[in-house]
PDB file of C-alpha atoms in Angstrom:
ATOM      1  CA  UNK A  53       0.050   0.299   0.004  1.00 42.00           C
ATOM      2  CA  UNK A  54       1.015   3.287  -1.067  1.00 43.00           C
ATOM      3  CA  UNK A  55       0.381   6.543   1.208  1.00 46.00           C
ATOM      4  CA  UNK A  56       1.520  10.612   0.436  1.00 48.00           C
ATOM      5  CA  UNK A  57       3.042  12.446   2.563  1.00 51.00           C
ATOM      6  CA  UNK A  58       0.873  15.436   3.344  1.00 55.00           C
ATOM      7  CA  UNK A  59       4.188  17.674   2.796  1.00 58.00           C
ATOM      8  CA  UNK A  60       4.581  16.547  -0.446  1.00 58.00           C
ATOM      9  CA  UNK A  61       1.827  16.676  -2.810  1.00 59.00           C
ATOM     10  CA  UNK A  62       1.756  15.006  -5.893  1.00 59.00           C
ATOM     11  CA  UNK A  63       4.010  17.005  -8.767  1.00 61.00           C
ATOM     12  CA  UNK A  64       1.256  18.397 -10.662  1.00 62.00           C
ATOM     13  CA  UNK A  65       0.827  18.131 -14.990  1.00 62.00           C
ATOM     14  CA  UNK A  66       0.418  21.685 -16.288  1.00 65.00           C
ATOM     15  CA  UNK A  67      -2.651  21.359 -18.407  1.00 73.00           C
ATOM     16  CA  UNK A  68      -1.492  24.308 -20.259  1.00 76.00           C
ATOM     17  CA  UNK A  69       1.265  26.444 -21.063  1.00 80.00           C
ATOM     18  CA  UNK A  70       2.056  29.720 -23.167  1.00 75.00           C
ATOM     19  CA  UNK A  71       4.695  28.801 -25.552  1.00 76.00           C
ATOM     20  CA  UNK A  72       8.053  30.430 -24.583  1.00 80.00           C
ATOM     21  CA  UNK A  73       8.762  33.892 -26.559  1.00 79.00           C
ATOM     22  CA  UNK A  74       4.845  34.456 -27.203  1.00 79.00           C
ATOM     23  CA  UNK A  75       3.556  37.773 -26.408  1.00 82.00           C
ATOM     24  CA  UNK A  76      -0.721  38.402 -25.682  1.00 87.00           C
ATOM     25  CA  UNK A  77      -1.853  40.679 -28.763  1.00 88.00           C
ATOM     26  CA  UNK A  78      -4.018  43.585 -27.730  1.00 89.00           C
ATOM     27  CA  UNK A  79      -5.627  46.562 -30.241  1.00 92.00           C
ATOM     28  CA  UNK A  80      -7.451  49.073 -29.251  1.00 95.00           C
ATOM     29  CA  UNK A  81      -9.992  50.675 -32.399  1.00 94.00           C
ATOM     30  CA  UNK A  82      -9.000  53.664 -32.095  1.00 94.00           C
ATOM     31  CA  UNK A  83      -5.490  53.321 -33.093  1.00 95.00           C
ATOM     32  CA  UNK A  84      -6.189  50.679 -35.508  1.00 95.00           C
ATOM     33  CA  UNK A  85      -5.486  52.880 -39.386  1.00 96.00           C
ATOM     34  CA  UNK A  86      -9.142  52.646 -41.341  1.00 96.00           C
ATOM     35  CA  UNK A  87      -8.810  51.200 -44.844  1.00 95.00           C
ATOM     36  CA  UNK A  88     -11.233  51.778 -47.489  1.00 95.00           C
ATOM     37  CA  UNK A  89     -10.436  50.627 -50.667  1.00 93.00           C
ATOM     38  CA  UNK A  90     -12.944  47.987 -50.301  1.00 94.00           C
ATOM     39  CA  UNK A  91     -15.585  49.882 -49.780  1.00 96.00           C
ATOM     40  CA  UNK A  92     -16.679  50.895 -45.819  1.00 97.00           C
ATOM     41  CA  UNK A  93     -14.134  51.356 -43.126  1.00 97.00           C
ATOM     42  CA  UNK A  94     -12.067  48.317 -42.398  1.00 97.00           C
ATOM     43  CA  UNK A  95     -10.386  48.573 -39.307  1.00 98.00           C
ATOM     44  CA  UNK A  96      -7.713  45.315 -38.834  1.00 97.00           C
ATOM     45  CA  UNK A  97      -7.276  44.544 -34.805  1.00 97.00           C
ATOM     46  CA  UNK A  98      -5.341  41.514 -34.313  1.00 96.00           C
ATOM     47  CA  UNK A  99      -2.844  39.865 -37.142  1.00 94.00           C
ATOM     48  CA  UNK A 100       0.132  38.166 -37.860  1.00 92.00           C
ATOM     49  CA  UNK A 101       1.786  41.755 -38.597  1.00 91.00           C
ATOM     50  CA  UNK A 102      -0.019  43.581 -35.876  1.00 91.00           C
ATOM     51  CA  UNK A 103       0.230  41.006 -32.641  1.00 92.00           C
ATOM     52  CA  UNK A 104       1.892  38.455 -34.293  1.00 90.00           C
ATOM     53  CA  UNK A 105      -1.063  35.170 -34.385  1.00 91.00           C
ATOM     54  CA  UNK A 106      -0.357  32.657 -36.279  1.00 90.00           C
ATOM     55  CA  UNK A 107      -4.091  31.252 -37.096  1.00 93.00           C
ATOM     56  CA  UNK A 108      -5.735  34.401 -38.312  1.00 95.00           C
ATOM     57  CA  UNK A 109      -7.205  38.171 -38.114  1.00 95.00           C
ATOM     58  CA  UNK A 110     -10.234  40.075 -36.262  1.00 98.00           C
ATOM     59  CA  UNK A 111     -11.176  43.207 -37.655  1.00 98.00           C
ATOM     60  CA  UNK A 112     -14.134  45.721 -37.186  1.00 98.00           C
ATOM     61  CA  UNK A 113     -16.019  46.538 -40.371  1.00 98.00           C
ATOM     62  CA  UNK A 114     -18.300  49.909 -40.075  1.00 98.00           C
ATOM     63  CA  UNK A 115     -20.883  50.281 -43.113  1.00 98.00           C
ATOM     64  CA  UNK A 116     -22.476  54.061 -43.293  1.00 98.00           C
ATOM     65  CA  UNK A 117     -26.247  53.950 -45.245  1.00 98.00           C
ATOM     66  CA  UNK A 118     -25.778  52.949 -48.539  1.00 97.00           C
ATOM     67  CA  UNK A 119     -22.054  52.083 -48.531  1.00 97.00           C
ATOM     68  CA  UNK A 120     -21.055  48.054 -48.902  1.00 97.00           C
ATOM     69  CA  UNK A 121     -17.784  46.203 -49.092  1.00 97.00           C
ATOM     70  CA  UNK A 122     -16.513  44.870 -52.609  1.00 97.00           C
ATOM     71  CA  UNK A 123     -17.837  41.345 -53.671  1.00 97.00           C
ATOM     72  CA  UNK A 124     -14.693  38.783 -52.936  1.00 97.00           C
ATOM     73  CA  UNK A 125     -13.942  35.298 -51.356  1.00 97.00           C
ATOM     74  CA  UNK A 126     -10.860  33.782 -49.420  1.00 97.00           C
ATOM     75  CA  UNK A 127      -9.328  31.066 -50.605  1.00 97.00           C
ATOM     76  CA  UNK A 128      -8.228  29.495 -47.763  1.00 97.00           C
ATOM     77  CA  UNK A 129     -10.646  30.992 -45.273  1.00 97.00           C
ATOM     78  CA  UNK A 130     -14.019  30.896 -43.469  1.00 98.00           C
ATOM     79  CA  UNK A 131     -15.067  33.865 -42.263  1.00 98.00           C
ATOM     80  CA  UNK A 132     -17.350  34.925 -39.177  1.00 98.00           C
ATOM     81  CA  UNK A 133     -19.223  38.200 -39.130  1.00 98.00           C
ATOM     82  CA  UNK A 134     -20.950  39.488 -35.668  1.00 98.00           C
ATOM     83  CA  UNK A 135     -22.865  42.482 -36.187  1.00 98.00           C
ATOM     84  CA  UNK A 136     -22.348  44.601 -33.039  1.00 98.00           C
ATOM     85  CA  UNK A 137     -24.950  47.886 -34.324  1.00 98.00           C
ATOM     86  CA  UNK A 138     -26.986  48.348 -37.161  1.00 98.00           C
ATOM     87  CA  UNK A 139     -28.089  45.626 -40.058  1.00 98.00           C
ATOM     88  CA  UNK A 140     -26.113  43.877 -43.218  1.00 98.00           C
ATOM     89  CA  UNK A 141     -26.979  42.074 -45.734  1.00 98.00           C
ATOM     90  CA  UNK A 142     -24.849  39.569 -46.786  1.00 98.00           C
ATOM     91  CA  UNK A 143     -25.043  38.709 -50.451  1.00 98.00           C
ATOM     92  CA  UNK A 144     -23.502  35.238 -50.556  1.00 98.00           C
ATOM     93  CA  UNK A 145     -22.863  33.865 -54.121  1.00 97.00           C
ATOM     94  CA  UNK A 146     -25.271  36.842 -55.855  1.00 95.00           C
ATOM     95  CA  UNK A 147     -27.918  35.903 -53.250  1.00 98.00           C
ATOM     96  CA  UNK A 148     -28.677  38.325 -50.577  1.00 98.00           C
ATOM     97  CA  UNK A 149     -29.175  37.052 -46.455  1.00 98.00           C
ATOM     98  CA  UNK A 150     -30.162  39.783 -43.981  1.00 98.00           C
ATOM     99  CA  UNK A 151     -27.836  40.257 -40.815  1.00 98.00           C
ATOM    100  CA  UNK A 152     -29.413  41.652 -37.840  1.00 98.00           C
ATOM    101  CA  UNK A 153     -28.123  43.007 -34.846  1.00 98.00           C
ATOM    102  CA  UNK A 154     -26.741  40.541 -32.214  1.00 98.00           C
ATOM    103  CA  UNK A 155     -26.513  37.828 -35.291  1.00 98.00           C
ATOM    104  CA  UNK A 156     -23.163  36.047 -36.795  1.00 98.00           C
ATOM    105  CA  UNK A 157     -22.444  34.060 -39.924  1.00 98.00           C
ATOM    106  CA  UNK A 158     -20.149  31.640 -41.400  1.00 98.00           C
ATOM    107  CA  UNK A 159     -18.852  32.560 -44.422  1.00 98.00           C
ATOM    108  CA  UNK A 160     -16.658  29.455 -45.838  1.00 98.00           C
ATOM    109  CA  UNK A 161     -14.160  29.533 -47.543  1.00 98.00           C
ATOM    110  CA  UNK A 162     -14.046  30.583 -51.753  1.00 97.00           C
ATOM    111  CA  UNK A 163     -18.268  31.847 -51.253  1.00 98.00           C
ATOM    112  CA  UNK A 164     -18.165  34.823 -52.815  1.00 98.00           C
ATOM    113  CA  UNK A 165     -19.030  37.353 -50.565  1.00 98.00           C
ATOM    114  CA  UNK A 166     -20.222  41.050 -50.393  1.00 98.00           C
ATOM    115  CA  UNK A 167     -21.373  43.308 -47.421  1.00 98.00           C
ATOM    116  CA  UNK A 168     -24.136  45.962 -47.780  1.00 98.00           C
ATOM    117  CA  UNK A 169     -26.126  48.527 -45.999  1.00 98.00           C
ATOM    118  CA  UNK A 170     -28.924  49.316 -47.322  1.00 97.00           C
ATOM    119  CA  UNK A 171     -30.707  50.532 -44.471  1.00 97.00           C
ATOM    120  CA  UNK A 172     -30.642  54.153 -42.449  1.00 97.00           C
ATOM    121  CA  UNK A 173     -28.596  53.618 -39.698  1.00 98.00           C
ATOM    122  CA  UNK A 174     -24.339  52.630 -39.161  1.00 98.00           C
ATOM    123  CA  UNK A 175     -23.902  49.206 -38.966  1.00 98.00           C
ATOM    124  CA  UNK A 176     -20.910  47.566 -37.134  1.00 98.00           C
ATOM    125  CA  UNK A 177     -19.727  44.123 -37.978  1.00 98.00           C
ATOM    126  CA  UNK A 178     -16.681  42.299 -36.302  1.00 98.00           C
ATOM    127  CA  UNK A 179     -14.795  39.611 -38.734  1.00 98.00           C
ATOM    128  CA  UNK A 180     -12.766  36.340 -37.540  1.00 98.00           C
ATOM    129  CA  UNK A 181     -10.919  35.094 -40.496  1.00 97.00           C
ATOM    130  CA  UNK A 182      -8.999  31.594 -40.447  1.00 97.00           C
ATOM    131  CA  UNK A 183      -6.879  30.059 -41.039  1.00 97.00           C
ATOM    132  CA  UNK A 184      -4.119  32.008 -42.246  1.00 96.00           C
ATOM    133  CA  UNK A 185      -3.079  31.778 -46.260  1.00 95.00           C
ATOM    134  CA  UNK A 186       0.070  30.084 -46.784  1.00 93.00           C
ATOM    135  CA  UNK A 187       0.923  33.373 -48.038  1.00 91.00           C
ATOM    136  CA  UNK A 188      -0.815  37.049 -47.354  1.00 88.00           C
ATOM    137  CA  UNK A 189      -1.385  37.614 -51.148  1.00 89.00           C
ATOM    138  CA  UNK A 190      -3.796  34.103 -51.411  1.00 92.00           C
ATOM    139  CA  UNK A 191      -5.802  35.240 -48.641  1.00 94.00           C
ATOM    140  CA  UNK A 192      -7.976  37.645 -50.126  1.00 94.00           C
ATOM    141  CA  UNK A 193      -8.990  37.522 -54.297  1.00 95.00           C
ATOM    142  CA  UNK A 194     -11.209  40.487 -55.345  1.00 95.00           C
ATOM    143  CA  UNK A 195     -13.991  39.657 -57.596  1.00 95.00           C
ATOM    144  CA  UNK A 196     -15.161  43.352 -58.070  1.00 93.00           C
ATOM    145  CA  UNK A 197     -13.328  46.773 -57.922  1.00 89.00           C
ATOM    146  CA  UNK A 198     -13.606  48.683 -54.676  1.00 82.00           C
ATOM    147  CA  UNK A 199     -15.311  51.887 -54.830  1.00 77.00           C
ATOM    148  CA  UNK A 200     -12.127  53.692 -55.169  1.00 65.00           C
ATOM    149  CA  UNK A 201     -11.003  51.812 -58.367  1.00 63.00           C
ATOM    150  CA  UNK A 202     -15.051  52.069 -60.114  1.00 60.00           C
ATOM    151  CA  UNK A 203     -14.249  56.324 -59.667  1.00 55.00           C
ATOM    152  CA  UNK A 204     -10.933  55.525 -61.884  1.00 47.00           C
ATOM    153  CA  UNK A 205     -11.347  57.173 -65.449  1.00 49.00           C
TER     154      UNK A 205
END
């Protein structure tokens, strides 16, 4: 029979440990630069470049009434959308899908999609994509021009 000495508890096995040298990422929306190339205002918060992420990235899209984000797809990543404020319509492969406040949508890899705000109030959408593409330039494919390109002669 084995007994345990009360003064010497059994060695604990760590359940989880953070990899050595891996920092914890933090971002503030007000500090994230605005990207308007594809329509709306996109602010990338957590990414490989901003926070050292290795599995995906997270940001916020702001769409004023009448704004849209040009149609595109992600060959390697699924995209999660969560509407924090307002309401949007997401065109998936050309079919409209309304997404209201406090609703979420999962877009599978390779699915053409466009976000638009046909309403009368601003909309805020949190987006997250993962996994990352093997190279950044392979992560996003535009299928129509963004507003800046539409205005060119």
